[in-house]
mmCIF file with all atom_site columns, C-alpha atoms in Angstrom:
data_model
loop_
_atom_site.group_PDB
_atom_site.id
_atom_site.type_symbol
_atom_site.label_atom_id
_atom_site.label_alt_id
_atom_site.label_comp_id
_atom_site.label_asym_id
_atom_site.label_entity_id
_atom_site.label_seq_id
_atom_site.pdbx_PDB_ins_code
_atom_site.Cartn_x
_atom_site.Cartn_y
_atom_site.Cartn_z
_atom_site.occupancy
_atom_site.B_iso_or_equiv
_atom_site.pdbx_formal_charge
_atom_site.auth_seq_id
_atom_site.auth_comp_id
_atom_site.auth_asym_id
_atom_site.auth_atom_id
_atom_site.pdbx_PDB_model_num
ATOM 1   C CA . GLN A 1 1   ? -28.152 -194.885 112.316 1.00 0.00 ? 1   GLN A CA 1
ATOM 2   C CA . VAL A 1 2   ? -28.560 -196.356 108.865 1.00 0.00 ? 2   VAL A CA 1
ATOM 3   C CA . GLN A 1 3   ? -28.752 -200.081 108.268 1.00 0.00 ? 3   GLN A CA 1
ATOM 4   C CA . LEU A 1 4   ? -27.801 -201.541 104.911 1.00 0.00 ? 4   LEU A CA 1
ATOM 5   C CA . VAL A 1 5   ? -28.457 -205.110 103.826 1.00 0.00 ? 5   VAL A CA 1
ATOM 6   C CA . GLU A 1 6   ? -27.015 -206.480 100.598 1.00 0.00 ? 6   GLU A CA 1
ATOM 7   C CA . SER A 1 7   ? -28.272 -209.484 98.684  1.00 0.00 ? 7   SER A CA 1
ATOM 8   C CA . GLY A 1 8   ? -27.820 -211.148 95.325  1.00 0.00 ? 8   GLY A CA 1
ATOM 9   C CA . GLY A 1 9   ? -24.270 -212.392 95.515  1.00 0.00 ? 9   GLY A CA 1
ATOM 10  C CA . GLY A 1 10  ? -23.273 -215.892 94.485  1.00 0.00 ? 10  GLY A CA 1
ATOM 11  C CA . LEU A 1 11  ? -21.193 -218.058 92.209  1.00 0.00 ? 11  LEU A CA 1
ATOM 12  C CA . VAL A 1 12  ? -21.272 -217.399 88.486  1.00 0.00 ? 12  VAL A CA 1
ATOM 13  C CA . GLN A 1 13  ? -19.198 -218.439 85.494  1.00 0.00 ? 13  GLN A CA 1
ATOM 14  C CA . ALA A 1 14  ? -17.049 -215.949 83.627  1.00 0.00 ? 14  ALA A CA 1
ATOM 15  C CA . GLY A 1 15  ? -19.150 -214.022 81.154  1.00 0.00 ? 15  GLY A CA 1
ATOM 16  C CA . GLY A 1 16  ? -22.248 -214.341 83.298  1.00 0.00 ? 16  GLY A CA 1
ATOM 17  C CA . SER A 1 17  ? -24.339 -211.750 85.097  1.00 0.00 ? 17  SER A CA 1
ATOM 18  C CA . LEU A 1 18  ? -25.503 -210.985 88.614  1.00 0.00 ? 18  LEU A CA 1
ATOM 19  C CA . ARG A 1 19  ? -27.663 -208.296 90.140  1.00 0.00 ? 19  ARG A CA 1
ATOM 20  C CA . LEU A 1 20  ? -26.901 -207.066 93.616  1.00 0.00 ? 20  LEU A CA 1
ATOM 21  C CA . SER A 1 21  ? -29.476 -205.297 95.768  1.00 0.00 ? 21  SER A CA 1
ATOM 22  C CA . CYS A 1 22  ? -29.102 -203.132 98.849  1.00 0.00 ? 22  CYS A CA 1
ATOM 23  C CA . LYS A 1 23  ? -31.940 -202.162 101.167 1.00 0.00 ? 23  LYS A CA 1
ATOM 24  C CA . ALA A 1 24  ? -31.427 -199.130 103.390 1.00 0.00 ? 24  ALA A CA 1
ATOM 25  C CA . SER A 1 25  ? -33.422 -198.537 106.560 1.00 0.00 ? 25  SER A CA 1
ATOM 26  C CA . GLY A 1 26  ? -33.228 -196.504 109.732 1.00 0.00 ? 26  GLY A CA 1
ATOM 27  C CA . LYS A 1 27  ? -32.630 -192.817 110.137 1.00 0.00 ? 27  LYS A CA 1
ATOM 28  C CA . ILE A 1 28  ? -32.226 -191.932 106.492 1.00 0.00 ? 28  ILE A CA 1
ATOM 29  C CA . SER A 1 29  ? -32.048 -188.340 105.465 1.00 0.00 ? 29  SER A CA 1
ATOM 30  C CA . SER A 1 30  ? -31.313 -187.161 101.957 1.00 0.00 ? 30  SER A CA 1
ATOM 31  C CA . ALA A 1 31  ? -28.216 -189.072 100.951 1.00 0.00 ? 31  ALA A CA 1
ATOM 32  C CA . ASN A 1 32  ? -25.365 -187.292 99.236  1.00 0.00 ? 32  ASN A CA 1
ATOM 33  C CA . SER A 1 33  ? -24.601 -190.428 97.266  1.00 0.00 ? 33  SER A CA 1
ATOM 34  C CA . MET A 1 34  ? -24.876 -194.196 97.324  1.00 0.00 ? 34  MET A CA 1
ATOM 35  C CA . GLY A 1 35  ? -22.500 -196.731 95.915  1.00 0.00 ? 35  GLY A CA 1
ATOM 36  C CA . TRP A 1 36  ? -20.920 -200.131 95.722  1.00 0.00 ? 36  TRP A CA 1
ATOM 37  C CA . ALA A 1 37  ? -17.421 -201.024 96.785  1.00 0.00 ? 37  ALA A CA 1
ATOM 38  C CA . ARG A 1 38  ? -15.615 -204.347 96.677  1.00 0.00 ? 38  ARG A CA 1
ATOM 39  C CA . GLN A 1 39  ? -12.749 -205.988 98.451  1.00 0.00 ? 39  GLN A CA 1
ATOM 40  C CA . ALA A 1 40  ? -10.852 -208.975 97.138  1.00 0.00 ? 40  ALA A CA 1
ATOM 41  C CA . PRO A 1 41  ? -8.622  -211.094 99.411  1.00 0.00 ? 41  PRO A CA 1
ATOM 42  C CA . GLY A 1 42  ? -5.378  -209.297 100.149 1.00 0.00 ? 42  GLY A CA 1
ATOM 43  C CA . LYS A 1 43  ? -6.495  -206.129 98.397  1.00 0.00 ? 43  LYS A CA 1
ATOM 44  C CA . GLN A 1 44  ? -7.803  -202.760 99.516  1.00 0.00 ? 44  GLN A CA 1
ATOM 45  C CA . ARG A 1 45  ? -11.462 -201.952 99.314  1.00 0.00 ? 45  ARG A CA 1
ATOM 46  C CA . GLU A 1 46  ? -12.268 -200.041 96.139  1.00 0.00 ? 46  GLU A CA 1
ATOM 47  C CA . LEU A 1 47  ? -15.324 -198.059 95.135  1.00 0.00 ? 47  LEU A CA 1
ATOM 48  C CA . VAL A 1 48  ? -16.609 -199.439 91.825  1.00 0.00 ? 48  VAL A CA 1
ATOM 49  C CA . ALA A 1 49  ? -19.829 -197.498 91.260  1.00 0.00 ? 49  ALA A CA 1
ATOM 50  C CA . ALA A 1 50  ? -21.635 -194.531 92.756  1.00 0.00 ? 50  ALA A CA 1
ATOM 51  C CA . ILE A 1 51  ? -24.858 -192.664 92.098  1.00 0.00 ? 51  ILE A CA 1
ATOM 52  C CA . THR A 1 52  ? -26.440 -189.479 93.394  1.00 0.00 ? 52  THR A CA 1
ATOM 53  C CA . PRO A 1 53  ? -30.139 -189.184 94.205  1.00 0.00 ? 53  PRO A CA 1
ATOM 54  C CA . SER A 1 54  ? -30.524 -187.189 90.988  1.00 0.00 ? 54  SER A CA 1
ATOM 55  C CA . GLY A 1 55  ? -29.070 -190.062 88.971  1.00 0.00 ? 55  GLY A CA 1
ATOM 56  C CA . LEU A 1 56  ? -25.522 -188.962 88.238  1.00 0.00 ? 56  LEU A CA 1
ATOM 57  C CA . THR A 1 57  ? -23.246 -191.995 88.077  1.00 0.00 ? 57  THR A CA 1
ATOM 58  C CA . LYS A 1 58  ? -19.561 -192.717 88.248  1.00 0.00 ? 58  LYS A CA 1
ATOM 59  C CA . TYR A 1 59  ? -17.679 -195.961 87.675  1.00 0.00 ? 59  TYR A CA 1
ATOM 60  C CA . ALA A 1 60  ? -14.214 -197.337 88.219  1.00 0.00 ? 60  ALA A CA 1
ATOM 61  C CA . ASP A 1 61  ? -12.387 -197.928 84.951  1.00 0.00 ? 61  ASP A CA 1
ATOM 62  C CA . SER A 1 62  ? -12.243 -201.655 85.707  1.00 0.00 ? 62  SER A CA 1
ATOM 63  C CA . VAL A 1 63  ? -16.044 -202.016 85.536  1.00 0.00 ? 63  VAL A CA 1
ATOM 64  C CA . LYS A 1 64  ? -17.042 -199.259 83.135  1.00 0.00 ? 64  LYS A CA 1
ATOM 65  C CA . GLY A 1 65  ? -19.290 -200.608 80.398  1.00 0.00 ? 65  GLY A CA 1
ATOM 66  C CA . ARG A 1 66  ? -20.017 -203.821 82.318  1.00 0.00 ? 66  ARG A CA 1
ATOM 67  C CA . PHE A 1 67  ? -21.622 -202.669 85.576  1.00 0.00 ? 67  PHE A CA 1
ATOM 68  C CA . THR A 1 68  ? -24.651 -200.428 85.994  1.00 0.00 ? 68  THR A CA 1
ATOM 69  C CA . VAL A 1 69  ? -25.657 -198.805 89.270  1.00 0.00 ? 69  VAL A CA 1
ATOM 70  C CA . SER A 1 70  ? -29.216 -197.676 89.828  1.00 0.00 ? 70  SER A CA 1
ATOM 71  C CA . ASN A 1 71  ? -31.438 -196.672 92.713  1.00 0.00 ? 71  ASN A CA 1
ATOM 72  C CA . LEU A 1 72  ? -35.070 -196.468 93.668  1.00 0.00 ? 72  LEU A CA 1
ATOM 73  C CA . ASN A 1 73  ? -35.288 -193.505 96.016  1.00 0.00 ? 73  ASN A CA 1
ATOM 74  C CA . ALA A 1 74  ? -38.842 -194.152 97.109  1.00 0.00 ? 74  ALA A CA 1
ATOM 75  C CA . GLU A 1 75  ? -37.939 -197.631 98.331  1.00 0.00 ? 75  GLU A CA 1
ATOM 76  C CA . ASN A 1 76  ? -34.426 -196.804 99.605  1.00 0.00 ? 76  ASN A CA 1
ATOM 77  C CA . MET A 1 77  ? -33.038 -199.449 97.292  1.00 0.00 ? 77  MET A CA 1
ATOM 78  C CA . LEU A 1 78  ? -29.736 -199.547 95.473  1.00 0.00 ? 78  LEU A CA 1
ATOM 79  C CA . TYR A 1 79  ? -28.816 -201.990 92.722  1.00 0.00 ? 79  TYR A CA 1
ATOM 80  C CA . LEU A 1 80  ? -25.732 -203.097 90.849  1.00 0.00 ? 80  LEU A CA 1
ATOM 81  C CA . GLN A 1 81  ? -26.249 -204.942 87.592  1.00 0.00 ? 81  GLN A CA 1
ATOM 82  C CA . MET A 1 82  ? -23.060 -206.777 86.697  1.00 0.00 ? 82  MET A CA 1
ATOM 83  C CA . THR A 1 83  ? -22.542 -208.270 83.249  1.00 0.00 ? 83  THR A CA 1
ATOM 84  C CA . SER A 1 84  ? -19.623 -209.870 81.408  1.00 0.00 ? 84  SER A CA 1
ATOM 85  C CA . LEU A 1 85  ? -18.209 -210.891 84.760  1.00 0.00 ? 85  LEU A CA 1
ATOM 86  C CA . LYS A 1 86  ? -14.544 -211.811 85.003  1.00 0.00 ? 86  LYS A CA 1
ATOM 87  C CA . PRO A 1 87  ? -12.663 -213.885 87.583  1.00 0.00 ? 87  PRO A CA 1
ATOM 88  C CA . GLU A 1 88  ? -10.981 -210.673 88.751  1.00 0.00 ? 88  GLU A CA 1
ATOM 89  C CA . ASP A 1 89  ? -14.406 -209.366 89.773  1.00 0.00 ? 89  ASP A CA 1
ATOM 90  C CA . THR A 1 90  ? -14.419 -211.938 92.568  1.00 0.00 ? 90  THR A CA 1
ATOM 91  C CA . ALA A 1 91  ? -14.743 -210.057 95.855  1.00 0.00 ? 91  ALA A CA 1
ATOM 92  C CA . VAL A 1 92  ? -17.024 -209.174 98.712  1.00 0.00 ? 92  VAL A CA 1
ATOM 93  C CA . TYR A 1 93  ? -19.291 -206.377 97.518  1.00 0.00 ? 93  TYR A CA 1
ATOM 94  C CA . PHE A 1 94  ? -20.431 -203.713 99.958  1.00 0.00 ? 94  PHE A CA 1
ATOM 95  C CA . CYS A 1 95  ? -23.188 -201.173 99.743  1.00 0.00 ? 95  CYS A CA 1
ATOM 96  C CA . VAL A 1 96  ? -22.241 -197.706 101.036 1.00 0.00 ? 96  VAL A CA 1
ATOM 97  C CA . TRP A 1 97  ? -24.527 -194.782 101.794 1.00 0.00 ? 97  TRP A CA 1
ATOM 98  C CA . ASN A 1 98  ? -23.126 -191.290 102.358 1.00 0.00 ? 98  ASN A CA 1
ATOM 99  C CA . VAL A 1 99  ? -25.480 -189.320 104.585 1.00 0.00 ? 99  VAL A CA 1
ATOM 100 C CA . PRO A 1 100 ? -25.181 -185.703 105.802 1.00 0.00 ? 100 PRO A CA 1
ATOM 101 C CA . ARG A 1 101 ? -24.709 -185.295 109.537 1.00 0.00 ? 101 ARG A CA 1
ATOM 102 C CA . GLU A 1 102 ? -27.525 -183.488 111.250 1.00 0.00 ? 102 GLU A CA 1
ATOM 103 C CA . GLY A 1 103 ? -26.466 -180.134 112.671 1.00 0.00 ? 103 GLY A CA 1
ATOM 104 C CA . GLN A 1 104 ? -23.026 -180.344 111.054 1.00 0.00 ? 104 GLN A CA 1
ATOM 105 C CA . PRO A 1 105 ? -23.199 -178.689 107.646 1.00 0.00 ? 105 PRO A CA 1
ATOM 106 C CA . GLY A 1 106 ? -20.520 -179.939 105.298 1.00 0.00 ? 106 GLY A CA 1
ATOM 107 C CA . PHE A 1 107 ? -19.947 -183.165 107.212 1.00 0.00 ? 107 PHE A CA 1
ATOM 108 C CA . SER A 1 108 ? -21.224 -186.609 106.308 1.00 0.00 ? 108 SER A CA 1
ATOM 109 C CA . THR A 1 109 ? -21.002 -190.216 107.419 1.00 0.00 ? 109 THR A CA 1
ATOM 110 C CA . ASP A 1 110 ? -20.442 -193.344 105.354 1.00 0.00 ? 110 ASP A CA 1
ATOM 111 C CA . TYR A 1 111 ? -22.613 -196.268 106.359 1.00 0.00 ? 111 TYR A CA 1
ATOM 112 C CA . TRP A 1 112 ? -21.627 -199.743 105.192 1.00 0.00 ? 112 TRP A CA 1
ATOM 113 C CA . GLY A 1 113 ? -23.429 -203.004 104.802 1.00 0.00 ? 113 GLY A CA 1
ATOM 114 C CA . GLU A 1 114 ? -22.030 -206.386 105.826 1.00 0.00 ? 114 GLU A CA 1
ATOM 115 C CA . GLY A 1 115 ? -21.234 -207.316 102.241 1.00 0.00 ? 115 GLY A CA 1
ATOM 116 C CA . THR A 1 116 ? -22.189 -210.095 99.858  1.00 0.00 ? 116 THR A CA 1
ATOM 117 C CA . GLN A 1 117 ? -19.750 -212.519 98.238  1.00 0.00 ? 117 GLN A CA 1
ATOM 118 C CA . VAL A 1 118 ? -19.438 -212.615 94.468  1.00 0.00 ? 118 VAL A CA 1
ATOM 119 C CA . THR A 1 119 ? -17.332 -215.410 93.019  1.00 0.00 ? 119 THR A CA 1
ATOM 120 C CA . VAL A 1 120 ? -16.637 -215.658 89.289  1.00 0.00 ? 120 VAL A CA 1
ATOM 121 C CA . SER A 1 121 ? -15.215 -218.950 88.075  1.00 0.00 ? 121 SER A CA 1
ATOM 122 C CA . SER A 1 122 ? -13.075 -219.234 84.966  1.00 0.00 ? 122 SER A CA 1
#
């Protein structure tokens, strides 16, 4: 099992910045990728940023140029630097870790944290 704990959420004014952190622990093997997803009330959960252990990144169009995902492999940490925040960024943000399944080549499991609330006021 992998445990993920997010921190860093809060209330911020539009145009402000926040940095989210995610600490992974437990039975962690080499992750395929790590990322951040968010879910606003009444909306589906969407992946906003992802990174591979080698540093390749991918972003949703809605956050490109404003959010930066990074990781510290040695500490099993994942970060999301959010700038120029907008009210539409308000959501619960989740850390997700995609880990290969032992003994099942080609299969993987997504582990999710409990989430941290980000609220952007206008």
